[in-house]
Coordinates of C-alpha atoms in Angstrom, one line a residue:
X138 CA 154.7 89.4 121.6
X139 CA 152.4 89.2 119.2
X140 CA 149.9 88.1 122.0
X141 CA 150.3 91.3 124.0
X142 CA 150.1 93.3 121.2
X143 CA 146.3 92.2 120.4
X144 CA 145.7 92.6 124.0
X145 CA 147.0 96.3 123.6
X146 CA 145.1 96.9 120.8
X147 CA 141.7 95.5 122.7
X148 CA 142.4 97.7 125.5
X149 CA 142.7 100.8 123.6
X150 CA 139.3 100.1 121.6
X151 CA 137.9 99.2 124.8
X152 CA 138.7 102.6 126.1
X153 CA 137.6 104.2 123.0
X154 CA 134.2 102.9 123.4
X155 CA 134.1 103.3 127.0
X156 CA 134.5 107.1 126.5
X157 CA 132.3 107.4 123.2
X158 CA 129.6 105.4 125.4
X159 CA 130.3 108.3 128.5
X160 CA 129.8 111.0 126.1
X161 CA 126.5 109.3 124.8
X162 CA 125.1 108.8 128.1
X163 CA 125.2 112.5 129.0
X164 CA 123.9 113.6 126.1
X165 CA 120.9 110.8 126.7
X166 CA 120.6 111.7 130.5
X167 CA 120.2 115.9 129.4
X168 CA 117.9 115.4 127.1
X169 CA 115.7 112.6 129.0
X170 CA 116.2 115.4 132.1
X171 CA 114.9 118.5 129.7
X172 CA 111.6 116.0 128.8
X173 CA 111.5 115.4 132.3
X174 CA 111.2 119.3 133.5
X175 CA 108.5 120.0 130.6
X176 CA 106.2 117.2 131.9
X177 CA 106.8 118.9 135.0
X178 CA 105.6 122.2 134.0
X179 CA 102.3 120.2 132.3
X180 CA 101.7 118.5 135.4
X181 CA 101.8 122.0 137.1
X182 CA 99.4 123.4 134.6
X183 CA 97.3 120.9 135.0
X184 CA 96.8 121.7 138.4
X185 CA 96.1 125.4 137.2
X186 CA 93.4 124.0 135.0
X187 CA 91.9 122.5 137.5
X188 CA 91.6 125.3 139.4
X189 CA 90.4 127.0 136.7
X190 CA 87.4 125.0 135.8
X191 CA 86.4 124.8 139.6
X192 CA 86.8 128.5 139.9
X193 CA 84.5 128.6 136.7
X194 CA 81.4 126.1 138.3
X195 CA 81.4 128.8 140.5
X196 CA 80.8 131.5 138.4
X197 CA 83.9 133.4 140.4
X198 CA 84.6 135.4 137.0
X199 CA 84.0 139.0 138.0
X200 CA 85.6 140.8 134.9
X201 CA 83.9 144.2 133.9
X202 CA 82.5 144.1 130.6
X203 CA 80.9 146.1 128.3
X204 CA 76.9 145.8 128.2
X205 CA 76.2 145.7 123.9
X206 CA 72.4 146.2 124.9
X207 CA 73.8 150.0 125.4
X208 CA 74.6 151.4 121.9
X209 CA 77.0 153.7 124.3
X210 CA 79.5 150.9 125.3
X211 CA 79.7 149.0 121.7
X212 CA 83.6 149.6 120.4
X213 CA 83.9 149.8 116.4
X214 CA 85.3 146.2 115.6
X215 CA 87.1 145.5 112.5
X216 CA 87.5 141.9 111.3
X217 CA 91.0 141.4 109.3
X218 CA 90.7 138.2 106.5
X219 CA 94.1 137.6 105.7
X220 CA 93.9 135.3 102.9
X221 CA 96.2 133.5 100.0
X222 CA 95.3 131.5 97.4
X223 CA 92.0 130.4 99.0
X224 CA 90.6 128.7 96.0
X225 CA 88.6 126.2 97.8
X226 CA 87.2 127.9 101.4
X227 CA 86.8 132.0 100.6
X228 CA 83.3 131.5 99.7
X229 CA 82.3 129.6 102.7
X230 CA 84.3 132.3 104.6
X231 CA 82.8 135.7 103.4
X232 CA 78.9 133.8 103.6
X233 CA 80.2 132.7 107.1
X234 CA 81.6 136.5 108.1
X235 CA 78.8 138.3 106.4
X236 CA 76.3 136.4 109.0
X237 CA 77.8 137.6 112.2
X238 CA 75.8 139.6 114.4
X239 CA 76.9 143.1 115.5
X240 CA 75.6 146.6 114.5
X241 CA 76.9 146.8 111.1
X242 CA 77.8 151.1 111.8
X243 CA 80.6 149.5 114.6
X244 CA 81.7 146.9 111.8
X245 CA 84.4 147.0 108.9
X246 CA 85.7 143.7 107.0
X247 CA 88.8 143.6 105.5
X248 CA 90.0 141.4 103.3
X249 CA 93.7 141.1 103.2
X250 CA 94.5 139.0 100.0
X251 CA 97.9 138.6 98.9
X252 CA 96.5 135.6 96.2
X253 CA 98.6 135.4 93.2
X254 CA 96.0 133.1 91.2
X255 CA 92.6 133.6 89.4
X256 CA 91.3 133.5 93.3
X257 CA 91.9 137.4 93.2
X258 CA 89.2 138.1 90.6
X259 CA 86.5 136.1 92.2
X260 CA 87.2 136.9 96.2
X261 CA 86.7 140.8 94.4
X262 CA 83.4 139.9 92.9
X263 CA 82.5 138.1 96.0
X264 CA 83.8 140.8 98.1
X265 CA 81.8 143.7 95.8
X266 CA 78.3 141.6 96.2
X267 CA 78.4 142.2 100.0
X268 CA 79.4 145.4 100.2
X269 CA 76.2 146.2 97.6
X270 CA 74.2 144.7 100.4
X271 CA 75.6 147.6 103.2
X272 CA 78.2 145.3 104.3
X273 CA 80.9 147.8 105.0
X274 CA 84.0 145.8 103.7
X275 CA 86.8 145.8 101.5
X276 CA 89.1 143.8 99.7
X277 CA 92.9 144.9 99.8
X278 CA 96.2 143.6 98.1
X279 CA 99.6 144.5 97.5
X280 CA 102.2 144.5 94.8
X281 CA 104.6 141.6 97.3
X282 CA 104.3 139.5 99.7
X283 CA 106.5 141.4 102.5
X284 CA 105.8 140.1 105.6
X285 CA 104.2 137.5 104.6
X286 CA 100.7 137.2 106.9
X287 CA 102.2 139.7 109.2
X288 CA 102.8 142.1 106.3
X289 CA 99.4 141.8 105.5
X290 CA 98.0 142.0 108.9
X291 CA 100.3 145.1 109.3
X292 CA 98.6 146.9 106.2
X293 CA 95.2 146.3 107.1
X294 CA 95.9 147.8 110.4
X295 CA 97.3 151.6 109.2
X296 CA 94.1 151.9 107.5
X297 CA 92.0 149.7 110.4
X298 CA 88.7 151.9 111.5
X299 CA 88.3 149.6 114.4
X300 CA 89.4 149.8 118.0
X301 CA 89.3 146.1 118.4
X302 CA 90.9 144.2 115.5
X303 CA 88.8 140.8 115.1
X304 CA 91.2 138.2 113.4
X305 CA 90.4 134.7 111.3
X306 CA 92.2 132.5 108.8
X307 CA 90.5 131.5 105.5
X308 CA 89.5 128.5 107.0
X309 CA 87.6 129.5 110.7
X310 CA 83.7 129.6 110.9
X311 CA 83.0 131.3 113.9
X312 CA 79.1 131.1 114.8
X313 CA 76.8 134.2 114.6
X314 CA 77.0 135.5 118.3
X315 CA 80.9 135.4 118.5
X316 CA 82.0 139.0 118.6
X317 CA 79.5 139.3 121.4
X318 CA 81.0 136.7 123.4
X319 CA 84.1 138.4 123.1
X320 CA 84.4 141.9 122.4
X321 CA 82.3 143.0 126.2
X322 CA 85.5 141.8 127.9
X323 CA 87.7 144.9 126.4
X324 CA 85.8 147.3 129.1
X325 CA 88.9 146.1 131.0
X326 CA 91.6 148.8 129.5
X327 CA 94.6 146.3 130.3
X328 CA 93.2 143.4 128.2
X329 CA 95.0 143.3 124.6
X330 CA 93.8 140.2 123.7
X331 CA 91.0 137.7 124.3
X332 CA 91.4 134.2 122.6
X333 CA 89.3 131.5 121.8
X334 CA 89.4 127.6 121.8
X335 CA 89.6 126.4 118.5
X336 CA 87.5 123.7 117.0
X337 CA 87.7 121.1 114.5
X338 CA 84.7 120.6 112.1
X339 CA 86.5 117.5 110.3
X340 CA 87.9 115.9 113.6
X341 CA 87.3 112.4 112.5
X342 CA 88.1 112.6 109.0
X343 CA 91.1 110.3 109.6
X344 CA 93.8 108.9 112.0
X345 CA 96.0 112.1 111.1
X346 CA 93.2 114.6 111.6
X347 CA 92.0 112.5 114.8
X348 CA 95.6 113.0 116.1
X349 CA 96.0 116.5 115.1
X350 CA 92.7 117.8 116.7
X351 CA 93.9 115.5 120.2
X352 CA 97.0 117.8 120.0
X353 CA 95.5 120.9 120.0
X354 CA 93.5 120.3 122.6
X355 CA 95.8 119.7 124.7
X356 CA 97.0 123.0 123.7
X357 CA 93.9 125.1 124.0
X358 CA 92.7 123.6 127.8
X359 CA 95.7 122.6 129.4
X360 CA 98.1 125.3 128.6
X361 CA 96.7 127.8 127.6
X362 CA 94.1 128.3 130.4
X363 CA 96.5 126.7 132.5
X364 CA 98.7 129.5 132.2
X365 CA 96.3 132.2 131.9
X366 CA 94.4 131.8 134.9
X367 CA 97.7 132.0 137.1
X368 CA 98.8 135.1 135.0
X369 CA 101.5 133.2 133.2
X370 CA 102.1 134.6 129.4
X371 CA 99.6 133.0 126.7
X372 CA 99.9 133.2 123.0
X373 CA 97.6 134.7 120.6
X374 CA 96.7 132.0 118.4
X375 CA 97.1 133.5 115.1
X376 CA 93.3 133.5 114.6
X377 CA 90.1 133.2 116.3
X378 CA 91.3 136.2 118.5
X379 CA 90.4 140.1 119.0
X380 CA 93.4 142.5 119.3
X381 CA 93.3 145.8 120.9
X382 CA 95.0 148.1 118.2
X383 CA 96.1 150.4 120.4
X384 CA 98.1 147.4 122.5
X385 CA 99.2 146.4 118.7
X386 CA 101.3 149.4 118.3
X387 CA 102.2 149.8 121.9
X388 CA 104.0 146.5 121.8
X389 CA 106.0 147.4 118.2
X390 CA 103.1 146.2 116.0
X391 CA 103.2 143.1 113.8
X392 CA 106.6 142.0 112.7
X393 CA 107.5 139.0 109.7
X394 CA 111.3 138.2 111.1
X395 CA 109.5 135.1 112.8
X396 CA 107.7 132.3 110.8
X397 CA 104.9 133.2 114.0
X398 CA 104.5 136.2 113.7
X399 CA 101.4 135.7 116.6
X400 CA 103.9 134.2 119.0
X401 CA 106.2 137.1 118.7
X402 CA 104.0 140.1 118.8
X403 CA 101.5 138.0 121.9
X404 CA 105.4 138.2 124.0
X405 CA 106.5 141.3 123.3
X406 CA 102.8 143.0 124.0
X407 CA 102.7 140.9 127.5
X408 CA 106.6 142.3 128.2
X409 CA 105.0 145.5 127.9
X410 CA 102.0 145.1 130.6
X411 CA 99.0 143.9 128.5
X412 CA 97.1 141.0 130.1
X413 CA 95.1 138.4 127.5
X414 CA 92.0 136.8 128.0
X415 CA 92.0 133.3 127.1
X416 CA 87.9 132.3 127.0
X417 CA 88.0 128.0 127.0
X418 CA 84.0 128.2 126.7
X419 CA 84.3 130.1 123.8
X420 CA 84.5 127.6 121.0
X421 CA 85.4 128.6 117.2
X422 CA 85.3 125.7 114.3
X423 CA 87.8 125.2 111.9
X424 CA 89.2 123.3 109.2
X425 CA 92.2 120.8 109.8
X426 CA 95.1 119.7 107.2
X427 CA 93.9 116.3 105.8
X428 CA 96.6 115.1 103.9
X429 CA 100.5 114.9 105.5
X430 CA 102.2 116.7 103.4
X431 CA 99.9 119.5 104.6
X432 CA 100.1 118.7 108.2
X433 CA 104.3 118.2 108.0
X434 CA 104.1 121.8 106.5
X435 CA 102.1 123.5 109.2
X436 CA 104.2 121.5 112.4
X437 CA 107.5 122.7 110.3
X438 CA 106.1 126.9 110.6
X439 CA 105.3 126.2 114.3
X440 CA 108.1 124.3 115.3
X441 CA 110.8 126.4 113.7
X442 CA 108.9 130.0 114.5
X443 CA 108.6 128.5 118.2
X444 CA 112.1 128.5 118.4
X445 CA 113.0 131.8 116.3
X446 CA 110.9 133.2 119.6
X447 CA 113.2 131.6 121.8
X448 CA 116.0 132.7 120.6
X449 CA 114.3 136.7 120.1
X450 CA 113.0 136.8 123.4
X451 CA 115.1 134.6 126.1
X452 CA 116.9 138.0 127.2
X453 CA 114.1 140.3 127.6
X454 CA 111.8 137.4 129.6
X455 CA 115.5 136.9 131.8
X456 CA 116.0 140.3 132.2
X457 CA 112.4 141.3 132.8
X458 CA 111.0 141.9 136.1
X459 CA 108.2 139.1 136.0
X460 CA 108.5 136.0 138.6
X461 CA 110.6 133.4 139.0
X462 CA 107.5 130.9 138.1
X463 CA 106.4 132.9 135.3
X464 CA 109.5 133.5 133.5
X465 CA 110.3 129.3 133.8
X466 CA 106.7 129.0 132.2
X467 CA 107.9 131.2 128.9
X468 CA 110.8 129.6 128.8
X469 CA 109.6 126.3 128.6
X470 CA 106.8 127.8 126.5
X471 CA 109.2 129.0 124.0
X472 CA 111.2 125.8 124.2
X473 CA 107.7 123.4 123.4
X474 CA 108.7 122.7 120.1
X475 CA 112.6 121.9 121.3
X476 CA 111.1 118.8 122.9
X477 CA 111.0 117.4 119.5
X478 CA 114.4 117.1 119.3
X479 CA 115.3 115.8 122.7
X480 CA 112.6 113.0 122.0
X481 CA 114.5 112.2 118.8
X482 CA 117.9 112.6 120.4
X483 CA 116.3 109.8 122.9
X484 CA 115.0 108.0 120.7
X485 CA 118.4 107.7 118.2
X486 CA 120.8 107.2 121.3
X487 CA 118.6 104.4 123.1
X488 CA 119.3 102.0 120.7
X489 CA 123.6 102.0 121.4
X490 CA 122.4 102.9 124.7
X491 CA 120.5 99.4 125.3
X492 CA 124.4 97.5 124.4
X493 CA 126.0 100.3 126.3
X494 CA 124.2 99.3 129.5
X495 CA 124.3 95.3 128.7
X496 CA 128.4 95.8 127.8
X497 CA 130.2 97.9 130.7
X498 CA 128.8 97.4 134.0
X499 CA 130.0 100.8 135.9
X500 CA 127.1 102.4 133.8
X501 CA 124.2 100.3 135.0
X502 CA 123.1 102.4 137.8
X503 CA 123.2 105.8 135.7
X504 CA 120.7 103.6 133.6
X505 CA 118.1 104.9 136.2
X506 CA 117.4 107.8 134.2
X507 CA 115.6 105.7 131.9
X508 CA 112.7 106.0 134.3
X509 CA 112.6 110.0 133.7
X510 CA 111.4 109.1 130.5
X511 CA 108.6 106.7 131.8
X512 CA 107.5 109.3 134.8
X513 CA 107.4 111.9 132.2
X514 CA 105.0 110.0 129.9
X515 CA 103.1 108.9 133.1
X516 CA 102.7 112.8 133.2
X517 CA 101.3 113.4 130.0
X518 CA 99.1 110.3 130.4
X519 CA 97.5 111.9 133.2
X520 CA 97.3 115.4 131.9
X521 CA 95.6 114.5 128.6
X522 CA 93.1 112.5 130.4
X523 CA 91.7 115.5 131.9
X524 CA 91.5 117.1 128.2
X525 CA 90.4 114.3 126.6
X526 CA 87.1 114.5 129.7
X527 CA 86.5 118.1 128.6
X528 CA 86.4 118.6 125.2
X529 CA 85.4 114.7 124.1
X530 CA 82.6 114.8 127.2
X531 CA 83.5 111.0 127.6
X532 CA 84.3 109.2 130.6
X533 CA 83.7 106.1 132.5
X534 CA 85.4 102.6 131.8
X535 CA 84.7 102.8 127.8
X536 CA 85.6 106.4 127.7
X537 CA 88.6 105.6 129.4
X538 CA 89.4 102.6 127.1
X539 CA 89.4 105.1 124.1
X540 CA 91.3 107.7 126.0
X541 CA 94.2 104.6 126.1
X542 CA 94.3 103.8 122.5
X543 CA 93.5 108.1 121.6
X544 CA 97.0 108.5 123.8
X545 CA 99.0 105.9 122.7
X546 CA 98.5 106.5 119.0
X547 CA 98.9 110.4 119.4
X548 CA 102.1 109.5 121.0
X549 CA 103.7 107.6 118.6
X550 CA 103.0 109.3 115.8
X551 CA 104.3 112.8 117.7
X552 CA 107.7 111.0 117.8
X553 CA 107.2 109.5 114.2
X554 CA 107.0 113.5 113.2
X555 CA 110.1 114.7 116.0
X556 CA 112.9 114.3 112.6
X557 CA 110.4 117.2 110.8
X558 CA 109.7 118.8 113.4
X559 CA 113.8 118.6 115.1
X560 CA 114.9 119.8 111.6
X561 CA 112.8 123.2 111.9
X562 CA 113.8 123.3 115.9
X563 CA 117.7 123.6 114.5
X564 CA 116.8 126.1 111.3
X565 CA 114.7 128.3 114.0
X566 CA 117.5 128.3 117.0
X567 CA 119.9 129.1 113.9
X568 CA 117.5 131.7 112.5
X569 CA 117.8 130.5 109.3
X570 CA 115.2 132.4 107.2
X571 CA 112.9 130.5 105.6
X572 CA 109.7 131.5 103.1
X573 CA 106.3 131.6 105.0
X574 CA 104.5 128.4 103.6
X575 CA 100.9 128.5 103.7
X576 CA 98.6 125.8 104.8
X577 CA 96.1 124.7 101.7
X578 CA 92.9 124.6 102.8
X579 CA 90.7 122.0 101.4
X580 CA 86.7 122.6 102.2
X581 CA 85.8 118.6 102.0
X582 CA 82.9 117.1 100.9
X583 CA 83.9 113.6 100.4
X584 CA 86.4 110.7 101.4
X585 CA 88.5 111.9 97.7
X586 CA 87.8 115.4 98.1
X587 CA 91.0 116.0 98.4
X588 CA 93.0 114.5 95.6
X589 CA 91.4 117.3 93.5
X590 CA 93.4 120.1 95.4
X591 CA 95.3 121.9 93.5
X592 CA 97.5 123.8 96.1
X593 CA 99.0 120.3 98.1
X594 CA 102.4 119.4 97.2
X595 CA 102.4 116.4 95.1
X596 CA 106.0 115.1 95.8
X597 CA 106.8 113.0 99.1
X598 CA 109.2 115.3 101.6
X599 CA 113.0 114.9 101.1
X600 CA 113.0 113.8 105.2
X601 CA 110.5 110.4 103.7
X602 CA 113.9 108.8 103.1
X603 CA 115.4 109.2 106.6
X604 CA 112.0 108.2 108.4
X605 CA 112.0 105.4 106.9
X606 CA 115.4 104.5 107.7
X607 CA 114.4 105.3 111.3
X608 CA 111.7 102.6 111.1
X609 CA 114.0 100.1 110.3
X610 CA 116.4 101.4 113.2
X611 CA 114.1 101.2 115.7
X612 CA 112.8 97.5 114.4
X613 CA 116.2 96.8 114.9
X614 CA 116.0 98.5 118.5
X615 CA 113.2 96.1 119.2
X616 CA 114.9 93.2 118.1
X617 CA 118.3 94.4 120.1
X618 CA 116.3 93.6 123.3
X619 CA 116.8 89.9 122.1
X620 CA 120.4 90.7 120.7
X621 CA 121.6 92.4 124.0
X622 CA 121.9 88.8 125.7
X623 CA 124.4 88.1 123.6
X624 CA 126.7 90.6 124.5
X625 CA 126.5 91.5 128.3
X626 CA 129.5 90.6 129.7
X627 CA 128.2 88.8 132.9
X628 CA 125.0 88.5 132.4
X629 CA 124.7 85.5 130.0
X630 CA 125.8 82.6 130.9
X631 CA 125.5 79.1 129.1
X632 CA 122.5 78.3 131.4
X633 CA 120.6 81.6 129.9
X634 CA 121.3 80.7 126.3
X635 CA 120.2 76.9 126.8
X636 CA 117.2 78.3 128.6
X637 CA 116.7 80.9 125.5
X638 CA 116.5 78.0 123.0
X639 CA 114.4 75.5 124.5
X640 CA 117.6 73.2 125.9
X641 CA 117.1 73.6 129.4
X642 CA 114.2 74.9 132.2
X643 CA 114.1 78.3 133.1
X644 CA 114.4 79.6 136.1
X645 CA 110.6 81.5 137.0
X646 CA 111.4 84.9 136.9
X647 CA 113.5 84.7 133.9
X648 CA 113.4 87.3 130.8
X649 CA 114.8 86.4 127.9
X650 CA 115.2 90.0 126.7
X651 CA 115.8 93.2 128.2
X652 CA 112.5 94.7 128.5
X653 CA 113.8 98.4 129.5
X654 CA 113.0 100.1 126.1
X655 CA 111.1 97.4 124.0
X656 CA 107.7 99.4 124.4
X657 CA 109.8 102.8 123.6
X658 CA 111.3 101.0 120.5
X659 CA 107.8 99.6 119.5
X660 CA 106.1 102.7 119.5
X661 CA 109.3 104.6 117.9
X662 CA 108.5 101.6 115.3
X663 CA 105.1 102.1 114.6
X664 CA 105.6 106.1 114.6
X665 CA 107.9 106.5 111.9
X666 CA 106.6 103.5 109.8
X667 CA 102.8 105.7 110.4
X668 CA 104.7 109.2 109.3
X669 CA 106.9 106.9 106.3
X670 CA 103.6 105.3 105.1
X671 CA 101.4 108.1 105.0
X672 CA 103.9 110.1 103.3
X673 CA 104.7 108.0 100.4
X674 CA 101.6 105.9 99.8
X675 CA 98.4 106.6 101.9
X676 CA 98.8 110.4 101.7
X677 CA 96.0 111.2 104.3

């Protein structure tokens, strides 16, 4: 009795775990599938780039534009600052501003400052010098922070004497011929925006800013020429960028219920009929977070606003009349930062998912999906490659070589960030309102420069904890691959485990482990443990 009562007992917790595992494995399979489709999309942009770049050689870009020689065709620009707390970079702005070239009676500056420091008083002095010299700008701030930079921007605008509105963070230095570069190409009345490539003047500063910089690059060839050159929507970068104001205010003008406030107003301005200009040539340096806590603040505002987009404009891209290929393009555009969290869903479920596969054998073959995971980074491998050509200039064997250890290291420490990054996907697809954080700017001059900044946050972020948690998980992922032997209900037999221990030959093609996720794990490992590290100790 007693006997079949155990056996009862087994069978029910067997069945338990057989449909806990089921519902696991779906979960796993979407969210390896949804990776799957946006490696899919990159691949496809990547053929647009290519395109694009041939198309280029060939000098194929007919655009009208306007001829500056003619004092007839030169639109009034003005170039919006919007600024906060800048201790450390406004002077190196306004000297950088004041020295670009364009006929100062088509030019106003204005700088939008909604500091709440001592930096209010000097950027005014600063600000006062220039205009002394003829420079026609002004310095302009308000009472509260509404809007936050889209407030500001918003401001600046009803007051704006430009046609074209010219647009740069505190910490962007473009070079003296840049509105000439881009202002000709508003002749065409249907462009709203044209966009640069952004660059990085302290690329090698560390690993963090290496891997930043690689990331962004990806963004500024791949997709977005990618998409532009096939028509697909683009987003104005938040900087570096010329609006039209009149396609401003056509598309509802600039709006603060988004943490991206650039994202929002680019969609809802293409909706309306406004094409953008994305110029890859064009190349304008800027500054990049050094330290972590700086870098975790800046992915959370993009990750989470990425998602407050998706969920404000799904139903007006569905429900427009674009194509089929260009509204599955802003879609998965909108959804770039939800990749994040399927990576770390992936990531947290293969661990129960190696046993799952080892312990019930009617789940082995769905185990095939596991491969969508290795085509998909296979994808990215590829894609990057032709990136990493363009912007590094570095080929051949050794360029390759670097490429390899660039990717690798980029890719680990993407997923070591996907629980900061997952936990502003989930507040954005809420839309939970959050404050707009700035990112401190830093201006270094030396290895320590920054440890003097007075705007980073001192204390580690309350997700340090978890990560590190998550490192040990996934040590314990790597050393499951051994574990899993143990458990599989056929496949270890008392052959295997004398062969495992040195008791008896092995048969050749023997493997001791399950090798399925052990280079996943290892780089899940070393991504966390990168992310827990630099959080708590190393700090850049």
């Amino acid at each position: 009795m007693l006997h079949g009562l155990l056996f009862t007992l087994s069978k029910s917790t067997n069945d338990i775990i057989y449909i806990i595992s089921s519902i696991l494995l779906i979960i796993y399979i979407v969210s390896l599938v949804m990776v799957f489709f946006y490696a899919l999309a990159q691949l496809n942009l990547l053929f647009n780039y290519l395109k694009a770049k041939k198309k280029d050689k060939k000098g194929l870009d007919n655009s009208p534009k306007f001829d500056l020689n003619n004092p007839d065709e030169i639109p009034y620009v003005t170039i919006q600052l919007p600024v906060f707390n800048e201790k450390y970079v406004m002077k190196r702005l306004l000297k950088n501003i004041a020295l670009l070239d364009y006929p100062r009676e088509k030019l106003e500056i204005q700088v939008l400052d909604d500091s709440t420091d001592e930096t209010v008083i000097k950027t005014k002095e600063r600000v006062d010098k220039l205009a002394a010299t003829g420079l026609d700008i002004i310095h302009i701030t308000r009472t509260n922070r509404q809007g936050y930079k889209a407030g500001a921007l918003k401001e600046g605008l009803a007051i704006a004497k430009g046609e074209l509105i010219a647009i740069f963070d505190s910490d962007f230095l473009p070079e003296a011929d840049w509105l000439y570069k881009t202002i000709p190409y508003f002749k065409d009345e249907k462009i709203g925006v044209v966009q640069t490539r952004w660059g990085h003047i302290n690329r090698n500063y560390s690993l963090l800013t290496k891997i930043q910089a690689f990331a962004l690059d990806a963004h500024f060839t791949l997709e977005q020429m990618g998409r532009n050159s096939k028509g697909h929507f683009i987003n104005f970068n938040g900087t570096a960028g010329v609006w039209r104001k009149e396609c401003i205010y056509d598309a509802g003008n600039w709006e603060g219920d988004t943490l991206t406030e650039d994202l929002d107003l680019s969609y809802r301005a293409q909706l309306k009929g406004w094409q953008f200009k994305y110029l890859v040539d064009v190349e304008t340096p800027a500054e990049l977070p050094v330290v972590i806590s700086a870098a975790r603040s800046q992915q959370f505002r993009w990750n989470k606003g990425g998602a407050e987009n998706f969920q404000k404009m799904f139903k007006k891209i569905i429900h427009s009349d674009l194509s089929f290929k260009t509204k599955a393009h802003c879609v998965l555009h909108l959804l770039n930062s939800t990749m994040f969290l399927n990576v770390l869903i992936v990531g947290v479920l293969s661990v129960p998912m190696l046993y799952v596969k080892n312990y019930f054998d009617d789940f082995k073959g769905y185990f095939i999906a596991m491969s969508f995971f290795g085509i998909s980074t296979l994808i990215f491998f590829i894609c990057y490659w032709y990136m990493f050509k363009h912007v590094q200039k570095k080929s051949g064997v050794k360029g390759f070589l670097q490429y390899i250890r660039t990717f690798l290291t980029f890719f680990s420490v993407a997923m070591g960030l996907s629980l900061n990054n997952s936990g502003a996907v989930i507040e954005g697809h809420r839309r939970k309102r959050s404050e707009f954080v700035r990112t401190p700017k830093f201006n270094i001059k030396s290895i320590d420069g920054w440890k003097t900044n007075k705007y980073i946050r001192k204390k580690p972020s309350k997700n340090v904890i978890y990560e590190g948690f998550l490192c040990l998980y996934f040590l314990f992922g790597i050393v499951s691959a051994w574990l899993v032997r143990y458990i599989g209900r056929n496949e270890l037999k008392v052959y295997d485990k004398e062969c495992m221990f040195g008791l008896a030959p092995c048969d050749a093609w023997y493997i001791p482990f399950d090798s399925g996720l052990i280079i996943f794990h290892v780089m899940l490992f070393l991504g966390f443990g990168f992310i827990f590290y630099t959080s708590v100790f190393k700090k850049v």
